[in-house]
Structure formats: C-alpha cells, structure tokens
Amino acid sequence: MQKPKGKYAWTVTVGEKGQIVIPKQARELFDIKPGNTLVMLGDEKRGLAIPPKSMFEMFAHAVYETSEDEG
C-alpha cells in the first residue's frame, strides 16, 4: 500500500502522568518548538486531533457553525 502524499502516521507512548512525546520527525515537519502551545481536540466517535494553534480559529468556526445548524 502506497502512502498518500503529505499524510503521516506516528505512534506515541503515554507516560504515567498522561504526557506524550511528539516524535522528532513530526516536530521538525510541523516546526513544533519547546514552549509552543498546541490544541487538543476530541470526538468520541472519531478520536483525538492535535492541530497547530494557528489552525484553532478555523476549527472553532467549524464547530460553532455546526452547533448553530443543529440548534
């Protein structure tokens, strides 16, 4: 099976305190530095996502847009 261009997968281990280590290749690819803030999103059906903080506004807009459509 050929990997789709621009798509990546890594494994991480959760430590005793619930901490995860972002793999070096991922940190370099996405320019994640010590002290950066990341956003962690969760969906009970789809799982977890950790997008860059710079993308949070786009995600928040999509969430609120969906909430308004349902209400």
mmCIF file of N, CA and C in Angstrom:
data_model
loop_
_atom_site.group_PDB
_atom_site.id
_atom_site.type_symbol
_atom_site.label_atom_id
_atom_site.label_comp_id
_atom_site.label_asym_id
_atom_site.label_seq_id
_atom_site.Cartn_x
_atom_site.Cartn_y
_atom_site.Cartn_z
ATOM 1 N N MET A 1 0.842 -1.184 0.000
ATOM 2 C CA MET A 1 0.000 0.000 0.000
ATOM 3 C C MET A 1 0.881 1.240 0.000
ATOM 4 N N GLN A 2 0.611 2.146 -0.924
ATOM 5 C CA GLN A 2 1.407 3.363 -1.028
ATOM 6 C C GLN A 2 0.832 4.445 -0.115
ATOM 7 N N LYS A 3 1.717 5.137 0.573
ATOM 8 C CA LYS A 3 1.320 6.211 1.493
ATOM 9 C C LYS A 3 0.860 7.424 0.686
ATOM 10 N N PRO A 4 -0.315 7.995 1.027
ATOM 11 C CA PRO A 4 -0.764 9.215 0.342
ATOM 12 C C PRO A 4 0.199 10.368 0.587
ATOM 13 N N LYS A 5 0.448 11.159 -0.437
ATOM 14 C CA LYS A 5 1.375 12.283 -0.322
ATOM 15 C C LYS A 5 0.897 13.272 0.738
ATOM 16 N N GLY A 6 1.813 13.668 1.615
ATOM 17 C CA GLY A 6 1.503 14.645 2.655
ATOM 18 C C GLY A 6 0.810 14.076 3.877
ATOM 19 N N LYS A 7 0.625 12.768 3.923
ATOM 20 C CA LYS A 7 -0.035 12.121 5.067
ATOM 21 C C LYS A 7 1.016 11.352 5.867
ATOM 22 N N TYR A 8 0.923 11.426 7.185
ATOM 23 C CA TYR A 8 1.904 10.796 8.061
ATOM 24 C C TYR A 8 1.204 10.083 9.204
ATOM 25 N N ALA A 9 1.876 9.126 9.777
ATOM 26 C CA ALA A 9 1.369 8.439 10.964
ATOM 27 C C ALA A 9 2.559 8.113 11.849
ATOM 28 N N TRP A 10 2.404 8.353 13.128
ATOM 29 C CA TRP A 10 3.426 8.021 14.114
ATOM 30 C C TRP A 10 2.749 7.353 15.290
ATOM 31 N N THR A 11 3.524 6.695 16.115
ATOM 32 C CA THR A 11 2.996 6.170 17.362
ATOM 33 C C THR A 11 3.639 6.945 18.505
ATOM 34 N N VAL A 12 2.903 7.104 19.587
ATOM 35 C CA VAL A 12 3.422 7.762 20.780
ATOM 36 C C VAL A 12 3.059 6.905 21.979
ATOM 37 N N THR A 13 3.804 7.062 23.050
ATOM 38 C CA THR A 13 3.535 6.347 24.289
ATOM 39 C C THR A 13 3.072 7.348 25.331
ATOM 40 N N VAL A 14 2.035 6.999 26.052
ATOM 41 C CA VAL A 14 1.527 7.856 27.117
ATOM 42 C C VAL A 14 2.241 7.471 28.405
ATOM 43 N N GLY A 15 2.870 8.454 29.056
ATOM 44 C CA GLY A 15 3.586 8.201 30.301
ATOM 45 C C GLY A 15 2.638 8.129 31.493
ATOM 46 N N GLU A 16 3.196 7.853 32.650
ATOM 47 C CA GLU A 16 2.405 7.712 33.875
ATOM 48 C C GLU A 16 1.604 8.965 34.223
ATOM 49 N N LYS A 17 2.109 10.128 33.855
ATOM 50 C CA LYS A 17 1.422 11.385 34.156
ATOM 51 C C LYS A 17 0.518 11.829 33.002
ATOM 52 N N GLY A 18 0.302 10.965 32.012
ATOM 53 C CA GLY A 18 -0.553 11.292 30.883
ATOM 54 C C GLY A 18 0.134 12.101 29.796
ATOM 55 N N GLN A 19 1.444 12.241 29.895
ATOM 56 C CA GLN A 19 2.179 13.030 28.914
ATOM 57 C C GLN A 19 2.542 12.174 27.705
ATOM 58 N N ILE A 20 2.567 12.821 26.528
ATOM 59 C CA ILE A 20 3.033 12.143 25.331
ATOM 60 C C ILE A 20 4.226 12.908 24.768
ATOM 61 N N VAL A 21 5.067 12.205 24.056
ATOM 62 C CA VAL A 21 6.204 12.833 23.389
ATOM 63 C C VAL A 21 5.899 12.848 21.903
ATOM 64 N N ILE A 22 5.960 14.027 21.306
ATOM 65 C CA ILE A 22 5.739 14.145 19.872
ATOM 66 C C ILE A 22 7.025 13.713 19.176
ATOM 67 N N PRO A 23 6.934 12.755 18.257
ATOM 68 C CA PRO A 23 8.136 12.260 17.583
ATOM 69 C C PRO A 23 8.942 13.386 16.914
ATOM 70 N N LYS A 24 10.258 13.233 16.925
ATOM 71 C CA LYS A 24 11.163 14.248 16.386
ATOM 72 C C LYS A 24 10.807 14.606 14.947
ATOM 73 N N GLN A 25 10.544 13.622 14.112
ATOM 74 C CA GLN A 25 10.212 13.886 12.710
ATOM 75 C C GLN A 25 8.964 14.776 12.611
ATOM 76 N N ALA A 26 7.974 14.531 13.447
ATOM 77 C CA ALA A 26 6.756 15.340 13.439
ATOM 78 C C ALA A 26 7.051 16.760 13.919
ATOM 79 N N ARG A 27 7.850 16.899 14.983
ATOM 80 C CA ARG A 27 8.209 18.235 15.485
ATOM 81 C C ARG A 27 8.930 19.040 14.422
ATOM 82 N N GLU A 28 9.847 18.386 13.713
ATOM 83 C CA GLU A 28 10.594 19.084 12.662
ATOM 84 C C GLU A 28 9.690 19.441 11.485
ATOM 85 N N LEU A 29 8.861 18.522 11.058
ATOM 86 C CA LEU A 29 7.976 18.736 9.920
ATOM 87 C C LEU A 29 7.009 19.877 10.165
ATOM 88 N N PHE A 30 6.466 19.966 11.386
ATOM 89 C CA PHE A 30 5.468 20.977 11.712
ATOM 90 C C PHE A 30 6.037 22.138 12.524
ATOM 91 N N ASP A 31 7.368 22.197 12.622
ATOM 92 C CA ASP A 31 8.068 23.291 13.304
ATOM 93 C C ASP A 31 7.549 23.514 14.727
ATOM 94 N N ILE A 32 7.424 22.422 15.476
ATOM 95 C CA ILE A 32 6.981 22.491 16.868
ATOM 96 C C ILE A 32 8.207 22.633 17.757
ATOM 97 N N LYS A 33 8.214 23.693 18.544
ATOM 98 C CA LYS A 33 9.351 24.007 19.416
ATOM 99 C C LYS A 33 8.931 23.913 20.873
ATOM 100 N N PRO A 34 9.908 23.703 21.792
ATOM 101 C CA PRO A 34 9.577 23.715 23.221
ATOM 102 C C PRO A 34 8.879 25.022 23.597
ATOM 103 N N GLY A 35 7.825 24.913 24.371
ATOM 104 C CA GLY A 35 7.080 26.084 24.791
ATOM 105 C C GLY A 35 5.917 26.447 23.877
ATOM 106 N N ASN A 36 5.853 25.842 22.678
ATOM 107 C CA ASN A 36 4.710 26.095 21.793
ATOM 108 C C ASN A 36 3.431 25.577 22.434
ATOM 109 N N THR A 37 2.329 26.203 22.096
ATOM 110 C CA THR A 37 1.033 25.749 22.570
ATOM 111 C C THR A 37 0.341 25.005 21.440
ATOM 112 N N LEU A 38 -0.171 23.828 21.753
ATOM 113 C CA LEU A 38 -0.929 23.038 20.784
ATOM 114 C C LEU A 38 -2.355 22.919 21.292
ATOM 115 N N VAL A 39 -3.274 22.679 20.399
ATOM 116 C CA VAL A 39 -4.675 22.500 20.748
ATOM 117 C C VAL A 39 -4.988 21.013 20.609
ATOM 118 N N MET A 40 -5.672 20.444 21.589
ATOM 119 C CA MET A 40 -6.059 19.042 21.515
ATOM 120 C C MET A 40 -7.572 18.976 21.418
ATOM 121 N N LEU A 41 -8.062 18.399 20.333
ATOM 122 C CA LEU A 41 -9.491 18.274 20.103
ATOM 123 C C LEU A 41 -9.879 16.809 20.226
ATOM 124 N N GLY A 42 -11.065 16.546 20.728
ATOM 125 C CA GLY A 42 -11.507 15.167 20.877
ATOM 126 C C GLY A 42 -12.932 14.980 20.388
ATOM 127 N N ASP A 43 -13.177 13.861 19.769
ATOM 128 C CA ASP A 43 -14.504 13.477 19.315
ATOM 129 C C ASP A 43 -14.670 12.019 19.706
ATOM 130 N N GLU A 44 -15.713 11.706 20.457
ATOM 131 C CA GLU A 44 -15.887 10.342 20.962
ATOM 132 C C GLU A 44 -15.941 9.305 19.848
ATOM 133 N N LYS A 45 -16.403 9.679 18.689
ATOM 134 C CA LYS A 45 -16.503 8.727 17.576
ATOM 135 C C LYS A 45 -15.267 8.717 16.693
ATOM 136 N N ARG A 46 -14.613 9.891 16.532
ATOM 137 C CA ARG A 46 -13.506 9.992 15.581
ATOM 138 C C ARG A 46 -12.125 10.007 16.229
ATOM 139 N N GLY A 47 -12.051 10.228 17.542
ATOM 140 C CA GLY A 47 -10.761 10.194 18.224
ATOM 141 C C GLY A 47 -10.195 11.572 18.511
ATOM 142 N N LEU A 48 -8.878 11.633 18.667
ATOM 143 C CA LEU A 48 -8.181 12.865 19.039
ATOM 144 C C LEU A 48 -7.466 13.475 17.843
ATOM 145 N N ALA A 49 -7.341 14.794 17.877
ATOM 146 C CA ALA A 49 -6.558 15.517 16.875
ATOM 147 C C ALA A 49 -5.779 16.601 17.610
ATOM 148 N N ILE A 50 -4.558 16.838 17.172
ATOM 149 C CA ILE A 50 -3.731 17.874 17.781
ATOM 150 C C ILE A 50 -3.252 18.795 16.661
ATOM 151 N N PRO A 51 -4.114 19.725 16.241
ATOM 152 C CA PRO A 51 -3.711 20.654 15.184
ATOM 153 C C PRO A 51 -2.851 21.783 15.755
ATOM 154 N N PRO A 52 -2.092 22.465 14.907
ATOM 155 C CA PRO A 52 -1.326 23.620 15.383
ATOM 156 C C PRO A 52 -2.269 24.695 15.893
ATOM 157 N N LYS A 53 -1.823 25.443 16.876
ATOM 158 C CA LYS A 53 -2.649 26.509 17.452
ATOM 159 C C LYS A 53 -3.112 27.479 16.374
ATOM 160 N N SER A 54 -2.300 27.695 15.361
ATOM 161 C CA SER A 54 -2.648 28.632 14.295
ATOM 162 C C SER A 54 -3.890 28.195 13.522
ATOM 163 N N MET A 55 -4.262 26.923 13.600
ATOM 164 C CA MET A 55 -5.443 26.424 12.898
ATOM 165 C C MET A 55 -6.678 26.414 13.794
ATOM 166 N N PHE A 56 -6.530 26.792 15.065
ATOM 167 C CA PHE A 56 -7.641 26.697 16.007
ATOM 168 C C PHE A 56 -8.840 27.528 15.575
ATOM 169 N N GLU A 57 -8.603 28.734 15.066
ATOM 170 C CA GLU A 57 -9.709 29.597 14.669
ATOM 171 C C GLU A 57 -10.577 28.914 13.614
ATOM 172 N N MET A 58 -9.948 28.253 12.659
ATOM 173 C CA MET A 58 -10.691 27.551 11.616
ATOM 174 C C MET A 58 -11.538 26.427 12.223
ATOM 175 N N PHE A 59 -10.957 25.654 13.143
ATOM 176 C CA PHE A 59 -11.683 24.561 13.788
ATOM 177 C C PHE A 59 -12.826 25.098 14.648
ATOM 178 N N ALA A 60 -12.557 26.153 15.400
ATOM 179 C CA ALA A 60 -13.586 26.720 16.261
ATOM 180 C C ALA A 60 -14.761 27.217 15.421
ATOM 181 N N HIS A 61 -14.485 27.858 14.315
ATOM 182 C CA HIS A 61 -15.535 28.340 13.433
ATOM 183 C C HIS A 61 -16.385 27.165 12.936
ATOM 184 N N ALA A 62 -15.746 26.088 12.545
ATOM 185 C CA ALA A 62 -16.473 24.917 12.049
ATOM 186 C C ALA A 62 -17.336 24.310 13.154
ATOM 187 N N VAL A 63 -16.831 24.260 14.374
ATOM 188 C CA VAL A 63 -17.584 23.691 15.489
ATOM 189 C C VAL A 63 -18.819 24.544 15.779
ATOM 190 N N TYR A 64 -18.631 25.855 15.879
ATOM 191 C CA TYR A 64 -19.764 26.728 16.190
ATOM 192 C C TYR A 64 -20.774 26.762 15.055
ATOM 193 N N GLU A 65 -20.299 26.687 13.825
ATOM 194 C CA GLU A 65 -21.203 26.667 12.685
ATOM 195 C C GLU A 65 -22.082 25.417 12.733
ATOM 196 N N THR A 66 -21.496 24.273 13.087
ATOM 197 C CA THR A 66 -22.234 23.022 13.203
ATOM 198 C C THR A 66 -23.230 23.101 14.354
ATOM 199 N N SER A 67 -22.814 23.664 15.493
ATOM 200 C CA SER A 67 -23.688 23.771 16.655
ATOM 201 C C SER A 67 -24.921 24.607 16.344
ATOM 202 N N GLU A 68 -24.752 25.689 15.634
ATOM 203 C CA GLU A 68 -25.869 26.548 15.297
ATOM 204 C C GLU A 68 -26.828 25.847 14.341
ATOM 205 N N ASP A 69 -26.297 25.044 13.426
ATOM 206 C CA ASP A 69 -27.128 24.328 12.476
ATOM 207 C C ASP A 69 -28.002 23.305 13.182
ATOM 208 N N GLU A 70 -27.495 22.690 14.273
ATOM 209 C CA GLU A 70 -28.215 21.663 14.990
ATOM 210 C C GLU A 70 -29.266 22.239 15.920
ATOM 211 N N GLY A 71 -29.052 23.471 16.421
ATOM 212 C CA GLY A 71 -29.919 24.068 17.423
ATOM 213 C C GLY A 71 -31.025 24.806 16.784
#
